Coordinates of C-alpha atoms in Angstrom, one line a residue:
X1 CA -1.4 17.3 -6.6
X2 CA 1.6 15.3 -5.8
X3 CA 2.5 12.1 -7.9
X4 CA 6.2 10.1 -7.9
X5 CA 7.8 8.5 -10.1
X6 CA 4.3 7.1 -11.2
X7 CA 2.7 7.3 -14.6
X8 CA -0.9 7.4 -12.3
X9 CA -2.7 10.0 -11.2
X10 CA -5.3 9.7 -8.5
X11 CA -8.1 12.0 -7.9
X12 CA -10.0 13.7 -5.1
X13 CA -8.8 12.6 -1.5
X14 CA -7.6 9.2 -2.7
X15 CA -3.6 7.7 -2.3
X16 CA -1.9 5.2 -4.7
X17 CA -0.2 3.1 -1.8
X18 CA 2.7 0.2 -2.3
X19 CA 2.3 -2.4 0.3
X20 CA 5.8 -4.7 1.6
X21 CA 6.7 -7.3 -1.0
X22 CA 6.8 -11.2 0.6
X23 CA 9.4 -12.8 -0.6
X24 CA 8.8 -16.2 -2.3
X25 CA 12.5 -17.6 -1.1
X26 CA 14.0 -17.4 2.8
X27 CA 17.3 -15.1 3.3
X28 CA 19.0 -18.2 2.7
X29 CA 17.7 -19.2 -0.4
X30 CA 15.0 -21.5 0.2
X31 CA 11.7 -21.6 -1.7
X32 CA 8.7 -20.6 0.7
X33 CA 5.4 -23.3 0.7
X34 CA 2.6 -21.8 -0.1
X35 CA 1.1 -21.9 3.5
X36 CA 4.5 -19.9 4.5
X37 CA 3.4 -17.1 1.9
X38 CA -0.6 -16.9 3.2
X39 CA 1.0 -17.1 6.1
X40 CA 3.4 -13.9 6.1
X41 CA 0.1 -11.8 3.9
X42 CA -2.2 -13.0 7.1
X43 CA 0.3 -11.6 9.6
X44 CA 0.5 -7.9 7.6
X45 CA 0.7 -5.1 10.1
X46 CA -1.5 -3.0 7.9
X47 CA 1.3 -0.9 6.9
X48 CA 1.8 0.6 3.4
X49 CA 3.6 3.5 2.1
X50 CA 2.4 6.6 0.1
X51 CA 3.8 6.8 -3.7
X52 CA 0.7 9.9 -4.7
X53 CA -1.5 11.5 -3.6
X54 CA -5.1 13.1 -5.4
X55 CA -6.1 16.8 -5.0
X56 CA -8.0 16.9 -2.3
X57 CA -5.8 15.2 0.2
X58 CA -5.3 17.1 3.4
X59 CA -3.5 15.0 5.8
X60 CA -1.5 11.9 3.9
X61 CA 1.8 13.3 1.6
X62 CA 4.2 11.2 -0.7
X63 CA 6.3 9.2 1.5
X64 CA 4.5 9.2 4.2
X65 CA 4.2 5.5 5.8
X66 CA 1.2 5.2 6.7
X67 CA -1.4 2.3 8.9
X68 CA -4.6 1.7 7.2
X69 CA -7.6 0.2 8.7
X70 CA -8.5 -3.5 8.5
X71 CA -11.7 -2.9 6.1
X72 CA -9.8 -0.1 3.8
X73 CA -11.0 -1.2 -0.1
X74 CA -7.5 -1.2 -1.8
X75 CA -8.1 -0.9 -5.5
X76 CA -5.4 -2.0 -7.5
X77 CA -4.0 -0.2 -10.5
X78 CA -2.3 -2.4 -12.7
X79 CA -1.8 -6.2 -13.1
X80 CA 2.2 -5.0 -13.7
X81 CA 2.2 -2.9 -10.6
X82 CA 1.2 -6.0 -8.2
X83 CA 2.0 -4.7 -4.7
X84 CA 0.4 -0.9 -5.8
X85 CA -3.3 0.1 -4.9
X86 CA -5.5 3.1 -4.5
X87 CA -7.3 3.6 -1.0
X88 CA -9.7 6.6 0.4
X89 CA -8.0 8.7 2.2
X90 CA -10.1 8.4 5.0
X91 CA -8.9 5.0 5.3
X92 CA -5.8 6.1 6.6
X93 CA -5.5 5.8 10.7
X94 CA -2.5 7.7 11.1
X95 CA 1.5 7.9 9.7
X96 CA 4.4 6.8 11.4
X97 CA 7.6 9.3 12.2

C-alpha cells in the first residue's frame, strides 16, 4: 500500500483523490459571486490527482493525475480536508503523462 503525506489509509482498490481548489478572489484580488464559484465547480474537467492508494490497486499510483468518470461516488474524508475524497478505482478512466 502506498499512502502520502496523509494520516488516511484507504483499503481494497480504492484512491484518496484531491480535486483543484476554486479560488473565492480573481488573480487580481476581487471577491468571486457566488454564481462565478458554481460556475467554475460546473465547468470541472473531471480531473483530480492521486494522494494514496488501497492494497489492491493495480493500475492508479500516488501522483498520478488522473480523469474520473462523470458518475464516480467521491466520498469525502474529512470536513478539514475539504477538496480530499475517496473513489473506486474503477472509476478512474485513465491518467495523464
Amino acid at each position: 500500500m502506498e499512502t502520502s503525506n496523509l494520516n488516511y489509509k484507504p483499503l481494497g482498490a480504492t484512491i484518496v483523490i484531491t480535486l483543484p481548489e476554486i479560488s473565492e478572489k480573481t488573480e487580481a484580488g476581487i471577491i468571486k459571486s457566488e454564481e462565478m464559484i458554481a460556475k467554475e465547480r460546473n465547468d470541472w474537467d473531471g480531473s483530480a490527482e492521486i494522494i494514496a492508494t488501497g492494497p489492491d490497486c493495480k493500475y492508479c499510483q500516488i501522483g498520478y493525475k488522473v480523469l474520473l468518470q462523470d458518475q464516480a461516488v467521491m466520498n469525502p474524508i474529512s470536513k478539514k480536508l475539504e477538496n480530499t475524497f475517496q473513489v473506486d478505482e474503477y472509476y478512474v478512466l485513465g491518467y495523464f503523462e
